[in-house]
Every structure is written in structure tokens, then in C-alpha cells.
PDB file of C-alpha atoms in Angstrom:
ATOM      1  CA  MET A1384       8.122  14.801  22.543  1.00 87.00           C
ATOM      2  CA  TYR A1385       8.084  18.418  21.415  1.00 87.00           C
ATOM      3  CA  THR A1386       5.524  21.378  21.740  1.00 91.00           C
ATOM      4  CA  GLN A1387       5.500  25.141  20.878  1.00 88.00           C
ATOM      5  CA  CYS A1388       4.446  28.065  22.742  1.00 90.00           C
ATOM      6  CA  PRO A1389       1.471  30.033  20.472  1.00 88.00           C
ATOM      7  CA  GLU A1390       2.390  33.384  21.855  1.00 89.00           C
ATOM      8  CA  CYS A1391       6.404  33.606  21.416  1.00 90.00           C
ATOM      9  CA  LEU A1392       6.593  30.338  19.260  1.00 87.00           C
ATOM     10  CA  THR A1393       9.279  28.992  21.332  1.00 90.00           C
ATOM     11  CA  VAL A1394       9.693  25.331  20.658  1.00 88.00           C
ATOM     12  CA  TYR A1395      10.165  23.057  23.927  1.00 88.00           C
ATOM     13  CA  LYS A1396      11.423  19.307  24.309  1.00 89.00           C
ATOM     14  CA  LEU A1397       9.358  17.919  27.268  1.00 87.00           C
ATOM     15  CA  GLU A1398       8.771  14.458  28.744  1.00 87.00           C
ATOM     16  CA  ALA A1399       5.066  12.915  29.540  1.00 82.00           C
ATOM     17  CA  GLU A1400       5.634  13.700  33.063  1.00 84.00           C
ATOM     18  CA  LEU A1401       5.298  17.487  32.611  1.00 85.00           C
ATOM     19  CA  LEU A1402       1.923  16.904  30.956  1.00 83.00           C
ATOM     20  CA  VAL A1403       0.279  15.078  33.946  1.00 83.00           C
ATOM     21  CA  PRO A1404      -0.149  17.627  36.560  1.00 85.00           C
ATOM     22  CA  ALA A1405      -2.335  20.180  34.752  1.00 83.00           C
ATOM     23  CA  CYS A1406      -3.787  17.959  32.127  1.00 84.00           C
ATOM     24  CA  GLY A1407      -1.523  18.886  29.465  1.00 82.00           C
ATOM     25  CA  CYS A1408      -1.288  22.598  30.256  1.00 91.00           C
ATOM     26  CA  VAL A1409       2.227  24.113  30.663  1.00 90.00           C
ATOM     27  CA  ARG A1410       3.823  27.458  31.272  1.00 91.00           C
ATOM     28  CA  CYS A1411       6.177  29.002  28.697  1.00 92.00           C
ATOM     29  CA  GLY A1412       9.470  29.930  30.271  1.00 88.00           C
ATOM     30  CA  HIS A1413      10.131  32.730  27.721  1.00 91.00           C
ATOM     31  CA  CYS A1414       6.863  34.748  27.955  1.00 93.00           C
ATOM     32  CA  GLU A1415       5.215  33.204  30.918  1.00 90.00           C
ATOM     33  CA  ALA A1416       2.142  32.294  28.822  1.00 91.00           C
ATOM     34  CA  VAL A1417       0.074  29.275  29.952  1.00 91.00           C
ATOM     35  CA  PHE A1418      -0.982  27.037  27.074  1.00 87.00           C
ATOM     36  CA  ASN A1419      -2.237  23.208  26.374  1.00 88.00           C
ATOM     37  CA  ALA A1420       0.961  21.507  24.971  1.00 84.00           C
ATOM     38  CA  LEU A1421      -1.306  18.885  23.603  1.00 84.00           C
ATOM     39  CA  GLY A1422      -2.364  21.058  20.804  1.00 84.00           C
ATOM     40  CA  THR A1423       1.113  21.111  19.145  1.00 85.00           C
ATOM     41  CA  LEU A1424       2.587  17.954  20.403  1.00 84.00           C
ATOM     42  CA  ALA A1425       4.806  16.124  18.043  1.00 85.00           C
ATOM     43  CA  ASP A1426       7.421  13.057  18.274  1.00 83.00           C
ATOM     44  CA  GLN A1427       9.822  14.871  15.776  1.00 85.00           C
ATOM     45  CA  LEU A1428      10.273  18.284  14.604  1.00 86.00           C
ATOM     46  CA  PRO A1429       9.968  19.080  10.911  1.00 84.00           C
ATOM     47  CA  PRO A1430      12.965  19.932   8.911  1.00 84.00           C
ATOM     48  CA  GLU A1431      14.122  23.380   9.115  1.00 85.00           C
ATOM     49  CA  PRO A1432      13.264  26.317   8.530  1.00 84.00           C
ATOM     50  CA  PHE A1433       9.682  26.124  10.021  1.00 83.00           C
ATOM     51  CA  THR A1434       7.735  28.698  11.896  1.00 85.00           C
ATOM     52  CA  ARG A1435       4.865  26.846  13.448  1.00 86.00           C
ATOM     53  CA  LEU A1436       4.292  23.307  14.657  1.00 85.00           C
ATOM     54  CA  PRO A1437       0.993  21.819  13.292  1.00 85.00           C
ATOM     55  CA  GLU A1438      -1.809  22.295  15.441  1.00 84.00           C
ATOM     56  CA  ARG A1439      -4.396  19.865  16.569  1.00 80.00           C
ATOM     57  CA  ALA A1440      -8.264  20.527  17.554  1.00 80.00           C
ATOM     58  CA  LEU A1441      -8.772  19.475  21.381  1.00 80.00           C
ATOM     59  CA  ASP A1442     -12.563  19.503  21.335  1.00 75.00           C
ATOM     60  CA  GLN A1443     -13.090  16.374  19.223  1.00 77.00           C
ATOM     61  CA  GLU A1444     -14.814  13.165  20.308  1.00 77.00           C
ATOM     62  CA  PRO A1445     -12.280  10.790  22.415  1.00 78.00           C
ATOM     63  CA  PRO A1446     -10.719   8.163  20.032  1.00 78.00           C
ATOM     64  CA  LEU A1447     -11.359   4.463  20.697  1.00 77.00           C
ATOM     65  CA  ALA A1448      -8.689   2.332  22.301  1.00 76.00           C
ATOM     66  CA  GLU A1449      -9.181  -1.032  20.578  1.00 73.00           C
ATOM     67  CA  VAL A1450      -5.778  -3.035  20.781  1.00 73.00           C
ATOM     68  CA  ALA A1451      -5.874  -4.470  24.211  1.00 73.00           C
ATOM     69  CA  VAL A1452      -2.441  -6.040  25.262  1.00 71.00           C
ATOM     70  CA  PHE A1453      -2.782  -6.463  28.891  1.00 69.00           C
ATOM     71  CA  ARG A1454      -5.793  -6.190  31.560  1.00 72.00           C
ATOM     72  CA  PRO A1455      -4.464  -7.217  35.255  1.00 77.00           C
ATOM     73  CA  ARG A1456      -6.882  -9.379  37.101  1.00 77.00           C
ATOM     74  CA  PRO A1457      -8.868  -7.558  39.976  1.00 75.00           C
ATOM     75  CA  MET A1458      -7.410  -7.924  43.555  1.00 76.00           C
ATOM     76  CA  PRO A1459      -9.901 -10.094  45.797  1.00 70.00           C
ATOM     77  CA  GLN A1460     -11.899  -8.109  48.195  1.00 67.00           C
ATOM     78  CA  ALA A1461     -12.524  -8.845  51.927  1.00 64.00           C
ATOM     79  CA  PRO A1462     -16.084 -10.050  53.144  1.00 61.00           C
ATOM     80  CA  ASP A1463     -18.239  -7.109  54.419  1.00 58.00           C
ATOM     81  CA  GLU A1464     -19.886  -6.957  57.774  1.00 59.00           C
ATOM     82  CA  THR A1465     -22.735  -9.429  56.682  1.00 59.00           C
ATOM     83  CA  GLY A1466     -20.173 -12.008  56.099  1.00 57.00           C
ATOM     84  CA  SER A1467     -21.008 -12.115  52.073  1.00 57.00           C
ATOM     85  CA  ASP A1468     -18.351 -12.251  49.603  1.00 57.00           C
ATOM     86  CA  PRO A1469     -18.791  -9.189  47.334  1.00 53.00           C
ATOM     87  CA  ALA A1470     -17.650 -11.254  44.342  1.00 52.00           C
ATOM     88  CA  ASP A1471     -20.898 -13.384  44.860  1.00 54.00           C
ATOM     89  CA  SER A1472     -23.252 -10.309  45.090  1.00 50.00           C
ATOM     90  CA  GLY A1473     -24.296  -8.136  42.203  1.00 47.00           C
ATOM     91  CA  ALA A1474     -22.722  -8.803  38.750  1.00 48.00           C
ATOM     92  CA  ALA A1475     -20.641 -11.717  38.276  1.00 52.00           C
ATOM     93  CA  ALA A1476     -16.867 -11.244  38.378  1.00 56.00           C
ATOM     94  CA  GLU A1477     -15.628 -10.961  34.756  1.00 59.00           C
ATOM     95  CA  ASP A1478     -13.978 -13.750  32.960  1.00 60.00           C
ATOM     96  CA  PHE A1479     -10.482 -13.119  31.870  1.00 57.00           C
ATOM     97  CA  SER A1480      -9.549 -16.542  30.581  1.00 60.00           C
ATOM     98  CA  GLN A1481      -9.956 -15.763  27.114  1.00 61.00           C
ATOM     99  CA  LEU A1482      -7.859 -12.560  27.165  1.00 59.00           C
ATOM    100  CA  THR A1483      -4.652 -13.114  25.421  1.00 60.00           C
ATOM    101  CA  PHE A1484      -1.360 -11.002  25.524  1.00 57.00           C
ATOM    102  CA  THR A1485       0.472 -10.777  22.370  1.00 57.00           C
ATOM    103  CA  PRO A1486       3.606  -8.872  22.288  1.00 58.00           C
ATOM    104  CA  LYS A1487       4.267  -6.707  19.132  1.00 56.00           C
ATOM    105  CA  PHE A1488       7.318  -8.671  18.233  1.00 56.00           C
ATOM    106  CA  ALA A1489       5.435 -11.874  17.766  1.00 53.00           C
ATOM    107  CA  LYS A1490       5.342 -12.958  14.211  1.00 52.00           C
ATOM    108  CA  SER A1491       2.197 -14.800  12.733  1.00 54.00           C
ATOM    109  CA  ARG A1492       3.025 -18.122  10.821  1.00 55.00           C
ATOM    110  CA  ARG A1493       2.131 -16.273   7.479  1.00 56.00           C
ATOM    111  CA  ARG A1494       4.857 -13.742   7.793  1.00 61.00           C
ATOM    112  CA  SER A1495       7.407 -16.437   8.551  1.00 66.00           C
ATOM    113  CA  TRP A1496       6.543 -18.194   5.321  1.00 75.00           C
ATOM    114  CA  GLN A1497       6.689 -14.956   3.546  1.00 76.00           C
ATOM    115  CA  GLY A1498      10.076 -14.320   4.915  1.00 78.00           C
ATOM    116  CA  ALA A1499      11.270 -17.942   3.988  1.00 83.00           C
ATOM    117  CA  ILE A1500       9.866 -17.329   0.374  1.00 86.00           C
ATOM    118  CA  TRP A1501      11.874 -14.303   0.070  1.00 83.00           C
ATOM    119  CA  VAL A1502      15.079 -15.664   1.286  1.00 86.00           C
ATOM    120  CA  THR A1503      14.690 -18.539  -1.261  1.00 87.00           C
ATOM    121  CA  VAL A1504      13.956 -16.213  -3.961  1.00 86.00           C
ATOM    122  CA  CYS A1505      16.963 -13.988  -3.039  1.00 86.00           C
ATOM    123  CA  LEU A1506      19.226 -16.958  -2.861  1.00 87.00           C
ATOM    124  CA  ALA A1507      18.114 -18.232  -6.401  1.00 87.00           C
ATOM    125  CA  LEU A1508      18.670 -14.739  -7.671  1.00 86.00           C
ATOM    126  CA  MET A1509      21.988 -14.714  -6.251  1.00 86.00           C
ATOM    127  CA  LEU A1510      22.926 -18.183  -7.423  1.00 83.00           C
ATOM    128  CA  GLY A1511      21.883 -17.128 -11.092  1.00 81.00           C
ATOM    129  CA  LEU A1512      23.742 -14.124 -11.002  1.00 80.00           C
ATOM    130  CA  GLY A1513      26.826 -15.985  -9.820  1.00 75.00           C
ATOM    131  CA  ALA A1514      26.443 -18.542 -12.677  1.00 72.00           C
ATOM    132  CA  GLN A1515      26.017 -15.940 -15.365  1.00 77.00           C
ATOM    133  CA  LEU A1516      29.345 -14.246 -14.119  1.00 73.00           C
ATOM    134  CA  ALA A1517      31.077 -17.521 -13.892  1.00 68.00           C
ATOM    135  CA  TRP A1518      29.963 -18.269 -17.443  1.00 67.00           C
ATOM    136  CA  ALA A1519      31.176 -14.709 -18.614  1.00 72.00           C
ATOM    137  CA  LYS A1520      34.556 -15.592 -17.095  1.00 71.00           C
ATOM    138  CA  ARG A1521      34.644 -19.234 -17.801  1.00 68.00           C
ATOM    139  CA  ASP A1522      38.056 -18.913 -19.522  1.00 67.00           C
ATOM    140  CA  SER A1523      39.934 -17.201 -16.692  1.00 70.00           C
ATOM    141  CA  LEU A1524      38.257 -19.489 -14.311  1.00 68.00           C
ATOM    142  CA  ILE A1525      39.356 -22.671 -16.364  1.00 70.00           C
ATOM    143  CA  ALA A1526      42.812 -21.347 -16.934  1.00 71.00           C
ATOM    144  CA  ASP A1527      43.253 -20.659 -12.991  1.00 71.00           C
ATOM    145  CA  PRO A1528      45.537 -23.091 -11.513  1.00 69.00           C
ATOM    146  CA  THR A1529      43.466 -23.541  -8.400  1.00 70.00           C
ATOM    147  CA  ILE A1530      39.836 -22.907  -9.652  1.00 72.00           C
ATOM    148  CA  GLY A1531      40.611 -24.911 -12.908  1.00 69.00           C
ATOM    149  CA  PRO A1532      41.376 -28.313 -11.348  1.00 71.00           C
ATOM    150  CA  ALA A1533      38.306 -28.099  -8.905  1.00 72.00           C
ATOM    151  CA  LEU A1534      35.690 -27.500 -11.977  1.00 70.00           C
ATOM    152  CA  GLN A1535      37.472 -30.409 -13.863  1.00 70.00           C
ATOM    153  CA  THR A1536      37.046 -32.622 -10.811  1.00 72.00           C
ATOM    154  CA  GLY A1537      33.397 -31.491 -10.328  1.00 73.00           C
ATOM    155  CA  CYS A1538      32.438 -31.745 -13.975  1.00 73.00           C
ATOM    156  CA  SER A1539      33.812 -35.373 -14.365  1.00 70.00           C
ATOM    157  CA  VAL A1540      31.683 -36.196 -11.346  1.00 77.00           C
ATOM    158  CA  VAL A1541      28.489 -34.974 -12.881  1.00 73.00           C
ATOM    159  CA  GLY A1542      29.392 -36.210 -16.278  1.00 70.00           C
ATOM    160  CA  CYS A1543      29.873 -32.722 -17.987  1.00 73.00           C
ATOM    161  CA  ARG A1544      32.682 -31.135 -20.013  1.00 71.00           C
ATOM    162  CA  LEU A1545      34.439 -28.093 -19.620  1.00 72.00           C
ATOM    163  CA  PRO A1546      34.586 -25.800 -22.796  1.00 78.00           C
ATOM    164  CA  LEU A1547      37.803 -25.752 -24.282  1.00 83.00           C
ATOM    165  CA  VAL A1548      40.142 -22.377 -23.753  1.00 83.00           C
ATOM    166  CA  ALA A1549      42.730 -21.477 -26.220  1.00 85.00           C
ATOM    167  CA  ALA A1550      46.092 -20.697 -24.654  1.00 87.00           C
ATOM    168  CA  PRO A1551      48.551 -20.931 -27.612  1.00 89.00           C
ATOM    169  CA  THR A1552      51.368 -19.444 -25.498  1.00 88.00           C
ATOM    170  CA  ARG A1553      51.179 -22.730 -23.305  1.00 88.00           C
ATOM    171  CA  LEU A1554      52.010 -24.971 -26.346  1.00 92.00           C
ATOM    172  CA  ARG A1555      55.681 -25.956 -26.582  1.00 92.00           C
ATOM    173  CA  LEU A1556      57.381 -27.257 -29.606  1.00 90.00           C
ATOM    174  CA  LEU A1557      59.391 -30.400 -28.648  1.00 92.00           C
ATOM    175  CA  ALA A1558      60.815 -31.483 -31.762  1.00 90.00           C
ATOM    176  CA  ARG A1559      60.384 -30.921 -35.683  1.00 87.00           C
ATOM    177  CA  ASP A1560      61.572 -32.260 -39.130  1.00 88.00           C
ATOM    178  CA  VAL A1561      61.397 -31.632 -42.508  1.00 86.00           C
ATOM    179  CA  GLU A1562      62.143 -34.342 -45.417  1.00 86.00           C
ATOM    180  CA  GLN A1563      60.879 -34.788 -48.880  1.00 87.00           C
ATOM    181  CA  HIS A1564      57.217 -36.077 -49.480  1.00 85.00           C
ATOM    182  CA  PRO A1565      57.327 -39.538 -50.117  1.00 85.00           C
ATOM    183  CA  ALA A1566      54.452 -39.440 -52.718  1.00 83.00           C
ATOM    184  CA  VAL A1567      54.601 -35.914 -54.165  1.00 83.00           C
ATOM    185  CA  ARG A1568      57.721 -34.904 -56.243  1.00 83.00           C
ATOM    186  CA  ASP A1569      57.983 -31.127 -55.293  1.00 83.00           C
ATOM    187  CA  GLY A1570      56.359 -31.485 -51.900  1.00 84.00           C
ATOM    188  CA  LEU A1571      57.727 -31.410 -48.442  1.00 84.00           C
ATOM    189  CA  LEU A1572      56.733 -33.335 -45.248  1.00 88.00           C
ATOM    190  CA  ILE A1573      57.067 -31.475 -41.849  1.00 88.00           C
ATOM    191  CA  THR A1574      56.727 -33.106 -38.735  1.00 90.00           C
ATOM    192  CA  ALA A1575      56.301 -31.629 -35.157  1.00 91.00           C
ATOM    193  CA  SER A1576      55.783 -32.753 -31.695  1.00 92.00           C
ATOM    194  CA  VAL A1577      53.794 -30.365 -29.493  1.00 93.00           C
ATOM    195  CA  ARG A1578      53.032 -30.669 -25.840  1.00 94.00           C
ATOM    196  CA  ASN A1579      50.220 -28.647 -24.265  1.00 91.00           C
ATOM    197  CA  ASP A1580      52.031 -27.379 -20.955  1.00 92.00           C
ATOM    198  CA  ALA A1581      48.462 -25.874 -19.548  1.00 86.00           C
ATOM    199  CA  SER A1582      46.623 -27.829 -16.929  1.00 84.00           C
ATOM    200  CA  PHE A1583      43.549 -27.778 -19.040  1.00 83.00           C
ATOM    201  CA  ALA A1584      42.367 -28.892 -22.373  1.00 85.00           C
ATOM    202  CA  GLN A1585      42.624 -26.464 -25.341  1.00 89.00           C
ATOM    203  CA  PRO A1586      41.783 -26.608 -28.858  1.00 90.00           C
ATOM    204  CA  TYR A1587      44.041 -27.613 -31.512  1.00 93.00           C
ATOM    205  CA  PRO A1588      45.882 -24.265 -32.780  1.00 92.00           C
ATOM    206  CA  VAL A1589      46.137 -22.816 -36.159  1.00 93.00           C
ATOM    207  CA  VAL A1590      49.664 -23.402 -37.063  1.00 92.00           C
ATOM    208  CA  THR A1591      51.692 -21.200 -38.981  1.00 92.00           C
ATOM    209  CA  ILE A1592      55.016 -22.504 -40.918  1.00 89.00           C
ATOM    210  CA  VAL A1593      57.464 -20.000 -42.442  1.00 89.00           C
ATOM    211  CA  LEU A1594      60.170 -21.067 -44.863  1.00 86.00           C
ATOM    212  CA  SER A1595      63.429 -18.812 -45.037  1.00 86.00           C
ATOM    213  CA  ASP A1596      66.707 -18.847 -46.621  1.00 83.00           C
ATOM    214  CA  ALA A1597      70.064 -18.626 -44.947  1.00 80.00           C
ATOM    215  CA  ASN A1598      69.693 -15.026 -44.706  1.00 82.00           C
ATOM    216  CA  GLY A1599      66.541 -14.967 -42.896  1.00 79.00           C
ATOM    217  CA  GLN A1600      64.700 -13.898 -45.917  1.00 84.00           C
ATOM    218  CA  ARG A1601      60.940 -15.492 -45.809  1.00 85.00           C
ATOM    219  CA  LEU A1602      60.532 -17.657 -49.075  1.00 83.00           C
ATOM    220  CA  ALA A1603      57.105 -19.249 -48.050  1.00 83.00           C
ATOM    221  CA  MET A1604      54.385 -19.208 -45.348  1.00 87.00           C
ATOM    222  CA  ARG A1605      51.372 -21.358 -45.010  1.00 87.00           C
ATOM    223  CA  ARG A1606      48.837 -21.426 -42.343  1.00 91.00           C
ATOM    224  CA  PHE A1607      47.079 -24.505 -41.217  1.00 92.00           C
ATOM    225  CA  GLU A1608      43.783 -24.888 -39.578  1.00 93.00           C
ATOM    226  CA  PRO A1609      43.299 -27.818 -37.264  1.00 92.00           C
ATOM    227  CA  ALA A1610      40.778 -29.671 -39.633  1.00 91.00           C
ATOM    228  CA  GLU A1611      43.759 -29.669 -42.341  1.00 90.00           C
ATOM    229  CA  TYR A1612      46.185 -31.613 -39.837  1.00 89.00           C
ATOM    230  CA  VAL A1613      43.658 -33.431 -37.717  1.00 90.00           C
ATOM    231  CA  GLY A1614      41.504 -35.550 -39.643  1.00 87.00           C
ATOM    232  CA  ASP A1615      39.280 -37.059 -36.818  1.00 89.00           C
ATOM    233  CA  ALA A1616      36.605 -34.629 -36.005  1.00 89.00           C
ATOM    234  CA  GLY A1617      36.106 -36.238 -32.557  1.00 89.00           C
ATOM    235  CA  ALA A1618      39.695 -35.584 -31.591  1.00 89.00           C
ATOM    236  CA  ARG A1619      39.503 -31.996 -32.917  1.00 88.00           C
ATOM    237  CA  ALA A1620      36.291 -31.503 -30.695  1.00 88.00           C
ATOM    238  CA  HIS A1621      38.013 -33.165 -27.657  1.00 87.00           C
ATOM    239  CA  GLY A1622      40.821 -30.874 -27.934  1.00 88.00           C
ATOM    240  CA  LEU A1623      44.418 -31.415 -26.662  1.00 90.00           C
ATOM    241  CA  ASP A1624      44.613 -32.316 -22.949  1.00 87.00           C
ATOM    242  CA  GLY A1625      46.555 -30.645 -20.300  1.00 85.00           C
ATOM    243  CA  GLY A1626      50.088 -32.093 -20.097  1.00 90.00           C
ATOM    244  CA  ALA A1627      49.330 -34.203 -23.389  1.00 91.00           C
ATOM    245  CA  THR A1628      51.791 -34.448 -26.337  1.00 93.00           C
ATOM    246  CA  THR A1629      50.717 -34.682 -29.968  1.00 92.00           C
ATOM    247  CA  ALA A1630      52.287 -35.368 -33.400  1.00 91.00           C
ATOM    248  CA  MET A1631      51.433 -32.978 -36.290  1.00 91.00           C
ATOM    249  CA  VAL A1632      52.050 -33.733 -39.882  1.00 90.00           C
ATOM    250  CA  PHE A1633      52.001 -31.001 -42.559  1.00 89.00           C
ATOM    251  CA  GLU A1634      52.490 -31.257 -46.195  1.00 87.00           C
ATOM    252  CA  VAL A1635      53.809 -27.987 -48.041  1.00 85.00           C
ATOM    253  CA  GLN A1636      55.077 -27.351 -51.330  1.00 83.00           C
ATOM    254  CA  ASP A1637      59.002 -27.298 -51.774  1.00 81.00           C
ATOM    255  CA  PRO A1638      60.077 -23.799 -52.464  1.00 80.00           C
ATOM    256  CA  GLY A1639      63.384 -24.854 -53.831  1.00 75.00           C
ATOM    257  CA  GLN A1640      67.043 -25.431 -52.488  1.00 73.00           C
ATOM    258  CA  ARG A1641      67.030 -21.965 -51.101  1.00 75.00           C
ATOM    259  CA  ALA A1642      64.822 -22.920 -48.126  1.00 75.00           C
ATOM    260  CA  VAL A1643      67.319 -23.951 -45.347  1.00 77.00           C
ATOM    261  CA  ALA A1644      65.148 -22.899 -42.190  1.00 82.00           C
ATOM    262  CA  PHE A1645      61.546 -23.319 -41.224  1.00 82.00           C
ATOM    263  CA  ALA A1646      59.765 -21.736 -37.957  1.00 87.00           C
ATOM    264  CA  PHE A1647      56.771 -22.614 -36.207  1.00 88.00           C
ATOM    265  CA  SER A1648      54.008 -20.405 -34.532  1.00 90.00           C
ATOM    266  CA  PHE A1649      50.636 -21.088 -32.956  1.00 92.00           C
ATOM    267  CA  ASP A1650      47.424 -18.947 -32.867  1.00 88.00           C
TER     268      ASP A1650
END
């Protein structure tokens, strides 16, 4: 606790024992003035700079102490010379059976329920935030070699299906061939065998086929959307499973005898 001399404004730090002998009066160690330390008694000092501590009036009515935490039982008294027990004479002894001692740290049932509700709300908000972040980063999580298989396993247990993640760089062209179209006079029939090297399913890619001559000069180019070479809508929605191989067939117009090479790319 802190107090301040009203004469020289010196601030002192003191303990409760110093206030007891003279009922709160102390002597200033700087100017020798005697003053009542209770007038400016404070638990903490105000932020600097300050000149005077707040003063309190000492002539008010005594405040009422209402919160009782403990009351000791009276010690038994010896019988007087007449042999009568003092507890039996005069006013009856006070009954302390209804007095309860409630520590400050004890919590009521209502507050316990409030704490449980707040914990539940906080957990729900954290789970919701985690779900939003997971959905925003779903492509990275599904493509992750460690997290992706766990997500697929969990999704298969609950009966859901993970969204398709496009990874055209993980598609490998295993074989390809070109021949004259059996039904169209100036058409070519190009077939390709493609494998999905990813551990997750991905949508069928946009396939670009480029025909060129012996000098590498581009003669023709065609981009095929999945709907143009996969006729089954259900198969397109299912996508190409991880590690699966599929055959793709494309019909293009024959650019002539100069076309001797062709190349595939996936987008």
C-alpha cells in the first residue's frame, strides 16, 4: 500500500503493521510531519507524472461489513462461584449451525454451466473455421500423398465423394496411334492410352492434338473437350481414378500427306 505526506508530498510504501500502533497516523521521514496515512492510502500508484494521491474524507459514517466468511465459536467459560454455568444464565448462546463458510474460489453451478456453454461454442466456432479452411484448400489436401488417402478412406466410410482435382501433369501418355478413318474419306482416327499417375481421381482433361510435317511445322491443331471423347456423362462426372488407365479416341480431318507427326498435351 502507498500513502503521501500532505506537507512535502513524499510518497511512502508501507505495510498494514505500521498503521496499527497509532490508528493510521505515521510520521514523515523527510519533514517529520505527523499525518493520517489512511487519507491517501492506495493499493497502486497512478501513472506518472502525478503530484498528489487522491485524498479521502475521514469523518464519514463507518461502512457496513456484510459479507461474513468465518466466525469462530465462543470458548466455553468456567462456572462462577455459585456453580451456575454462564451459558445457562442471561441470553441464550448464539447458534452458529446455520453459518456457512464459502471460499472466494468456490464456483456456483450456474457459472459452471456458463463455462461449459462457452467452451462448446468456442469448439464449434473452431471446427467451423477449420472446415472453411479445409474447403478453401481442398485441392491441396486431396492432392497431398499423406492426407489425400485418409480423406478418401473417411469419405468412403460415410458415403460421400471427394471433388475432382485437376492435375494434368500427372497424366502419362502410354501409347498412341493414328490411322485412316474407316467411315470418313478425309478423316483420321487417333487413339491414345492414358494413365492417371496421381493417387486421387481427377477430371478428364482437355486434350490438344497438334499435327506437323517432317520439319516440325505445325499443320493442324484441335482441342477436344471431355464431352467430345467421353460420351458417358456418368463417366465424365466420376472422373479418372487414381492409377487407372483409359483409352481415348479422337476423330480429326486429314491435313494431307505432309502430316507425318502428331503430339498430345493435356490441360
